[in-house]
Amino acid sequence: MPFDLTVRNGRISTDTETFEADIGIKDGVIVAIEKNLPPGREDIDAAGRWVLPGGIDSHVHVEQLSGMGVMCADDFHSATVSAVFGGTTTIIPFAAQHRGMKIPEVIADYAMLAREKAVIDYGFHLILANPDQTALTVDLPEAIRNGITSLKVYMTYDKLKLDDYQLLDVLELADREGALVMLHAENHDMIRWLAQRLIERGLKAPKFHGVAHDPLAETEATFRAVSLSRLLDVPVLIVHVAGQETVKVIRDARALGAQVHAESCPQYLFLTADDLDQPGLEGAKFCCSPPPRDGASQEAVWEGLKDGTLGVFSSDHAPYRFDETGKLPKGEQTGFKDMANGVPGIELRMPLLFSEGVMTGRISIEQFVALTSTNHARMYGLAPKKGSIAIGADADLALWNPERETTITWSMLHDNVGYTPYEGRTLRGWPEVVLSRGRVVVKDDALNAERGSGRYVPRGKPEPMQRKAVGTSKGALSAWTKGMTA
């Protein structure tokens, strides 16, 4: 059987091992992994390169209206092009329900946008803003059966926030139907109270975004989310963990046996609250929620990534231009409460972690693969087709040059944002050749993929939902009912 393509002489790393071998690809799938494979119709010499699974970015906002009604700067074409130049071959953005919107229509409209523009593979999460009876009994079960097996809910933002009772309803539904619940965990009223006091005192500069979103708001909401999860014995994933105390809450909960998983993002390793304190409104470029903290929190996030407390490393790419369409809706009069929250990062997620994690010895190459690809595939029901270099897996590969040095400027990136918060950083290591299902999509700094050539990937049951602890929400409810009627 002649191979369509072989990748030769590379140093291959998975999440568990590193070895030297060739990879044979047929019909977009890996069919052989061994030394000295016969030639393919096309050969790629990977000598001196690390051959890694293509990245999976499971937290990206693409062509999506924010809770404030601001449209992202990136559509599915620019976002997926940017992703693949950074070594990512699959993304999972959010089909976002806002109140008053019907879930089937939200999904259908979003799917059409992706189908027309994406150049790499994708799945969807669903942002849930209205868990009414129709959603819980009809719309969500149907979406989950169609491969949208993760739901994101918010504990803050006026137009998205769910109360604890609603969160319990969603957790029960997720347990019953086999979906994973992702939580944006910040205490809404803490933030609202602090923001009001700051505004009353005329303190509206971007740096006060970090003051309003006090670390305790993240810590308290995370503890509450963990408690809700434990009440029903249902797995949850806390997104974009930023603060030192929050990492400890999650670590301690896991030590108690809680089924809590968590992610963090580049902004919490490479930015701090000081970045928000810029002249004029420049600090708005660094405003996201939760905001970057301090050096101690950066170290806590690094430790969390190393010891498994934080199992996935996503970008939380939330791209808003530095103008009236995004960060500055009121021009020079914009205050921190008016600014769209979010920073871009889809293209630099993996190069940043590779350079400052792998190349400095903070994490191993196997940990890098787990944090940027394999754990995402398992967490969100993409395994075994995605996130690994194995026979039968999709041929999603990135060939990294570990010695290439790159100084970051926005002009070299491929998003539509207009700036990068990592401007001027010099990184060591870069993905120079990227394959998506066996297609050579990036080579010689050029894109070789047609608009719309990416595919929707329906996802199976997330791994956390497959590994339930003894007892389920149904069991707990039965015990409570029995106790009440005894």
Tab-separated table of N, CA and C in Angstrom, residues 303-384:
chain	number	residue	atom	x	y	z
A	303	GLU	N	2.981	25.964	38.303
A	303	GLU	CA	2.980	24.760	39.138
A	303	GLU	C	1.736	23.923	38.864
A	304	GLY	N	0.594	24.608	38.670
A	304	GLY	CA	-0.634	23.886	38.363
A	304	GLY	C	-0.564	23.137	37.050
A	305	LEU	N	0.083	23.725	36.049
A	305	LEU	CA	0.259	23.053	34.769
A	305	LEU	C	1.201	21.858	34.913
A	306	LYS	N	2.225	22.003	35.731
A	306	LYS	CA	3.203	20.925	35.888
A	306	LYS	C	2.639	19.748	36.666
A	307	ASP	N	1.847	20.022	37.722
A	307	ASP	CA	1.409	18.909	38.589
A	307	ASP	C	0.030	18.356	38.214
A	308	GLY	N	-0.588	18.903	37.150
A	308	GLY	CA	-1.850	18.358	36.674
A	308	GLY	C	-3.084	18.996	37.265
A	309	THR	N	-2.908	19.946	38.179
A	309	THR	CA	-4.072	20.662	38.699
A	309	THR	C	-4.799	21.371	37.568
A	310	LEU	N	-4.034	21.952	36.659
A	310	LEU	CA	-4.567	22.606	35.455
A	310	LEU	C	-4.224	21.705	34.274
A	311	GLY	N	-5.217	21.005	33.750
A	311	GLY	CA	-4.936	19.945	32.792
A	311	GLY	C	-4.888	20.358	31.341
A	312	VAL	N	-5.468	21.524	31.001
A	312	VAL	CA	-5.448	21.970	29.609
A	312	VAL	C	-4.987	23.429	29.538
A	313	PHE	N	-4.297	23.730	28.456
A	313	PHE	CA	-3.759	25.065	28.211
A	313	PHE	C	-4.388	25.571	26.923
A	314	SER	N	-5.318	26.517	27.059
A	314	SER	CA	-6.068	27.062	25.928
A	314	SER	C	-5.687	28.524	25.733
A	315	SER	N	-6.155	29.115	24.650
A	315	SER	CA	-5.817	30.525	24.415
A	315	SER	C	-6.844	31.481	25.002
A	316	ASP	N	-8.114	31.056	25.126
A	316	ASP	CA	-9.218	31.990	25.384
A	316	ASP	C	-9.093	33.186	24.445
A	317	HIS	N	-8.826	32.878	23.188
A	317	HIS	CA	-8.709	33.919	22.152
A	317	HIS	C	-10.015	34.698	22.082
A	318	ALA	N	-9.956	35.944	22.505
A	318	ALA	CA	-11.134	36.828	22.482
A	318	ALA	C	-10.701	38.114	21.799
A	319	PRO	N	-10.802	38.164	20.466
A	319	PRO	CA	-10.157	39.210	19.675
A	319	PRO	C	-11.038	40.435	19.459
A	320	TYR	N	-10.621	41.552	20.026
A	320	TYR	CA	-11.345	42.815	19.830
A	320	TYR	C	-10.344	43.887	19.412
A	321	ARG	N	-10.682	44.618	18.377
A	321	ARG	CA	-9.778	45.650	17.880
A	321	ARG	C	-9.707	46.816	18.861
A	322	PHE	N	-8.606	47.546	18.787
A	322	PHE	CA	-8.380	48.688	19.679
A	322	PHE	C	-8.992	49.933	19.045
A	323	ASP	N	-10.322	49.893	18.895
A	323	ASP	CA	-11.034	51.018	18.308
A	323	ASP	C	-12.501	50.953	18.736
A	324	GLU	N	-13.344	51.755	18.103
A	324	GLU	CA	-14.752	51.846	18.508
A	324	GLU	C	-15.533	50.559	18.257
A	325	THR	N	-15.001	49.647	17.410
A	325	THR	CA	-15.692	48.384	17.154
A	325	THR	C	-15.413	47.343	18.222
A	326	GLY	N	-14.451	47.631	19.123
A	326	GLY	CA	-14.065	46.614	20.089
A	326	GLY	C	-13.776	47.163	21.467
A	327	LYS	N	-12.522	47.452	21.715
A	327	LYS	CA	-12.091	47.848	23.053
A	327	LYS	C	-12.578	49.235	23.460
A	328	LEU	N	-12.815	50.121	22.489
A	328	LEU	CA	-13.072	51.524	22.814
A	328	LEU	C	-14.422	51.984	22.260
A	329	PRO	N	-15.535	51.422	22.733
A	329	PRO	CA	-16.839	51.783	22.158
A	329	PRO	C	-17.210	53.237	22.366
A	330	LYS	N	-16.636	53.891	23.381
A	330	LYS	CA	-16.915	55.307	23.624
A	330	LYS	C	-15.695	56.177	23.333
A	331	GLY	N	-14.825	55.677	22.478
A	331	GLY	CA	-13.645	56.457	22.117
A	331	GLY	C	-12.785	56.769	23.334
A	332	GLU	N	-12.307	57.992	23.395
A	332	GLU	CA	-11.428	58.393	24.498
A	332	GLU	C	-12.151	58.455	25.837
A	333	GLN	N	-13.481	58.428	25.806
A	333	GLN	CA	-14.263	58.469	27.046
A	333	GLN	C	-14.553	57.069	27.602
A	334	THR	N	-14.024	56.051	26.969
A	334	THR	CA	-14.291	54.678	27.397
A	334	THR	C	-13.706	54.421	28.781
A	335	GLY	N	-14.526	53.862	29.659
A	335	GLY	CA	-14.068	53.427	30.969
A	335	GLY	C	-13.938	51.921	31.015
A	336	PHE	N	-13.374	51.406	32.104
A	336	PHE	CA	-13.081	49.980	32.149
A	336	PHE	C	-14.342	49.119	32.055
A	337	LYS	N	-15.485	49.647	32.494
A	337	LYS	CA	-16.725	48.878	32.419
A	337	LYS	C	-17.279	48.797	30.994
A	338	ASP	N	-16.813	49.683	30.113
A	338	ASP	CA	-17.317	49.722	28.745
A	338	ASP	C	-16.527	48.829	27.801
A	339	MET	N	-15.312	48.456	28.192
A	339	MET	CA	-14.391	47.783	27.281
A	339	MET	C	-14.765	46.325	27.071
A	340	ALA	N	-14.633	45.866	25.833
A	340	ALA	CA	-14.794	44.434	25.576
A	340	ALA	C	-13.664	43.686	26.278
A	341	ASN	N	-14.032	42.636	26.994
A	341	ASN	CA	-13.046	41.858	27.746
A	341	ASN	C	-12.456	40.761	26.872
A	342	GLY	N	-11.146	40.702	26.812
A	342	GLY	CA	-10.500	39.617	26.101
A	342	GLY	C	-9.209	40.037	25.448
A	343	VAL	N	-8.329	39.058	25.253
A	343	VAL	CA	-7.066	39.293	24.555
A	343	VAL	C	-6.899	38.232	23.472
A	344	PRO	N	-6.209	38.572	22.386
A	344	PRO	CA	-5.929	37.574	21.348
A	344	PRO	C	-4.810	36.644	21.781
A	345	GLY	N	-4.781	35.430	21.208
A	345	GLY	CA	-3.714	34.499	21.565
A	345	GLY	C	-3.729	33.187	20.813
A	346	ILE	N	-4.602	33.035	19.828
A	346	ILE	CA	-4.771	31.742	19.176
A	346	ILE	C	-3.513	31.279	18.452
A	347	GLU	N	-2.754	32.209	17.885
A	347	GLU	CA	-1.562	31.836	17.121
A	347	GLU	C	-0.337	31.646	18.006
A	348	LEU	N	-0.290	32.350	19.136
A	348	LEU	CA	0.905	32.325	19.983
A	348	LEU	C	0.787	31.400	21.184
A	349	ARG	N	-0.378	30.796	21.390
A	349	ARG	CA	-0.568	29.905	22.540
A	349	ARG	C	0.543	28.859	22.629
A	350	MET	N	0.739	28.101	21.559
A	350	MET	CA	1.711	27.018	21.594
A	350	MET	C	3.163	27.521	21.532
A	351	PRO	N	3.499	28.470	20.656
A	351	PRO	CA	4.878	28.966	20.663
A	351	PRO	C	5.303	29.567	21.999
A	352	LEU	N	4.426	30.279	22.677
A	352	LEU	CA	4.775	30.830	23.988
A	352	LEU	C	5.105	29.726	24.983
A	353	LEU	N	4.253	28.705	25.053
A	353	LEU	CA	4.486	27.632	26.024
A	353	LEU	C	5.685	26.780	25.631
A	354	PHE	N	5.878	26.566	24.333
A	354	PHE	CA	7.035	25.800	23.871
A	354	PHE	C	8.333	26.512	24.272
A	355	SER	N	8.389	27.820	23.985
A	355	SER	CA	9.600	28.594	24.263
A	355	SER	C	9.885	28.695	25.751
A	356	GLU	N	8.880	29.113	26.510
A	356	GLU	CA	9.120	29.426	27.924
A	356	GLU	C	8.860	28.237	28.850
A	357	GLY	N	8.271	27.172	28.294
A	357	GLY	CA	8.053	25.964	29.078
A	357	GLY	C	9.062	24.890	28.735
A	358	VAL	N	9.010	24.389	27.489
A	358	VAL	CA	9.883	23.299	27.072
A	358	VAL	C	11.339	23.738	26.981
A	359	MET	N	11.593	24.850	26.291
A	359	MET	CA	12.979	25.238	26.018
A	359	MET	C	13.703	25.782	27.240
A	360	THR	N	12.971	26.125	28.286
A	360	THR	CA	13.616	26.535	29.541
A	360	THR	C	13.662	25.404	30.562
A	361	GLY	N	13.039	24.267	30.240
A	361	GLY	CA	13.033	23.136	31.161
A	361	GLY	C	11.954	23.175	32.225
A	362	ARG	N	11.043	24.141	32.131
A	362	ARG	CA	9.959	24.191	33.127
A	362	ARG	C	9.022	23.001	33.010
A	363	ILE	N	8.738	22.584	31.772
A	363	ILE	CA	7.919	21.405	31.538
A	363	ILE	C	8.617	20.538	30.499
A	364	SER	N	8.268	19.257	30.478
A	364	SER	CA	8.829	18.356	29.481
A	364	SER	C	8.070	18.486	28.164
A	365	ILE	N	8.668	17.937	27.111
A	365	ILE	CA	7.984	17.971	25.820
A	365	ILE	C	6.709	17.135	25.884
A	366	GLU	N	6.721	16.054	26.651
A	366	GLU	CA	5.521	15.233	26.790
A	366	GLU	C	4.414	15.997	27.518
A	367	GLN	N	4.777	16.771	28.529
A	367	GLN	CA	3.779	17.613	29.200
A	367	GLN	C	3.222	18.664	28.245
A	368	PHE	N	4.080	19.213	27.411
A	368	PHE	CA	3.624	20.192	26.419
A	368	PHE	C	2.568	19.583	25.504
A	369	VAL	N	2.832	18.374	25.012
A	369	VAL	CA	1.875	17.708	24.128
A	369	VAL	C	0.557	17.477	24.853
A	370	ALA	N	0.628	17.036	26.106
A	370	ALA	CA	-0.595	16.799	26.874
A	370	ALA	C	-1.380	18.082	27.063
A	371	LEU	N	-0.695	19.156	27.447
A	371	LEU	CA	-1.366	20.411	27.793
A	371	LEU	C	-1.957	21.116	26.577
A	372	THR	N	-1.360	20.929	25.415
A	372	THR	CA	-1.806	21.674	24.233
A	372	THR	C	-2.629	20.839	23.265
A	373	SER	N	-2.676	19.514	23.463
A	373	SER	CA	-3.365	18.684	22.482
A	373	SER	C	-4.076	17.490	23.097
A	374	THR	N	-3.317	16.540	23.648
A	374	THR	CA	-3.893	15.252	24.044
A	374	THR	C	-4.954	15.395	25.117
A	375	ASN	N	-4.684	16.196	26.134
A	375	ASN	CA	-5.674	16.357	27.202
A	375	ASN	C	-6.956	17.012	26.698
A	376	HIS	N	-6.843	17.917	25.745
A	376	HIS	CA	-8.032	18.535	25.151
A	376	HIS	C	-8.877	17.472	24.445
A	377	ALA	N	-8.203	16.599	23.699
A	377	ALA	CA	-8.927	15.561	22.961
A	377	ALA	C	-9.691	14.660	23.924
A	378	ARG	N	-9.063	14.295	25.006
A	378	ARG	CA	-9.722	13.418	25.972
A	378	ARG	C	-10.803	14.156	26.744
A	379	MET	N	-10.505	15.377	27.138
A	379	MET	CA	-11.439	16.142	27.957
A	379	MET	C	-12.740	16.415	27.218
A	380	TYR	N	-12.656	16.587	25.885
A	380	TYR	CA	-13.819	17.042	25.131
A	380	TYR	C	-14.323	16.036	24.102
A	381	GLY	N	-13.925	14.773	24.239
A	381	GLY	CA	-14.514	13.754	23.394
A	381	GLY	C	-14.007	13.706	21.968
A	382	LEU	N	-12.776	14.136	21.738
A	382	LEU	CA	-12.164	14.070	20.414
A	382	LEU	C	-11.234	12.873	20.246
A	383	ALA	N	-10.842	12.241	21.345
A	383	ALA	CA	-9.952	11.085	21.284
A	383	ALA	C	-10.762	9.865	20.803
A	384	PRO	N	-10.088	8.917	20.113
A	384	PRO	CA	-8.663	8.850	19.805
A	384	PRO	C	-8.286	9.425	18.433
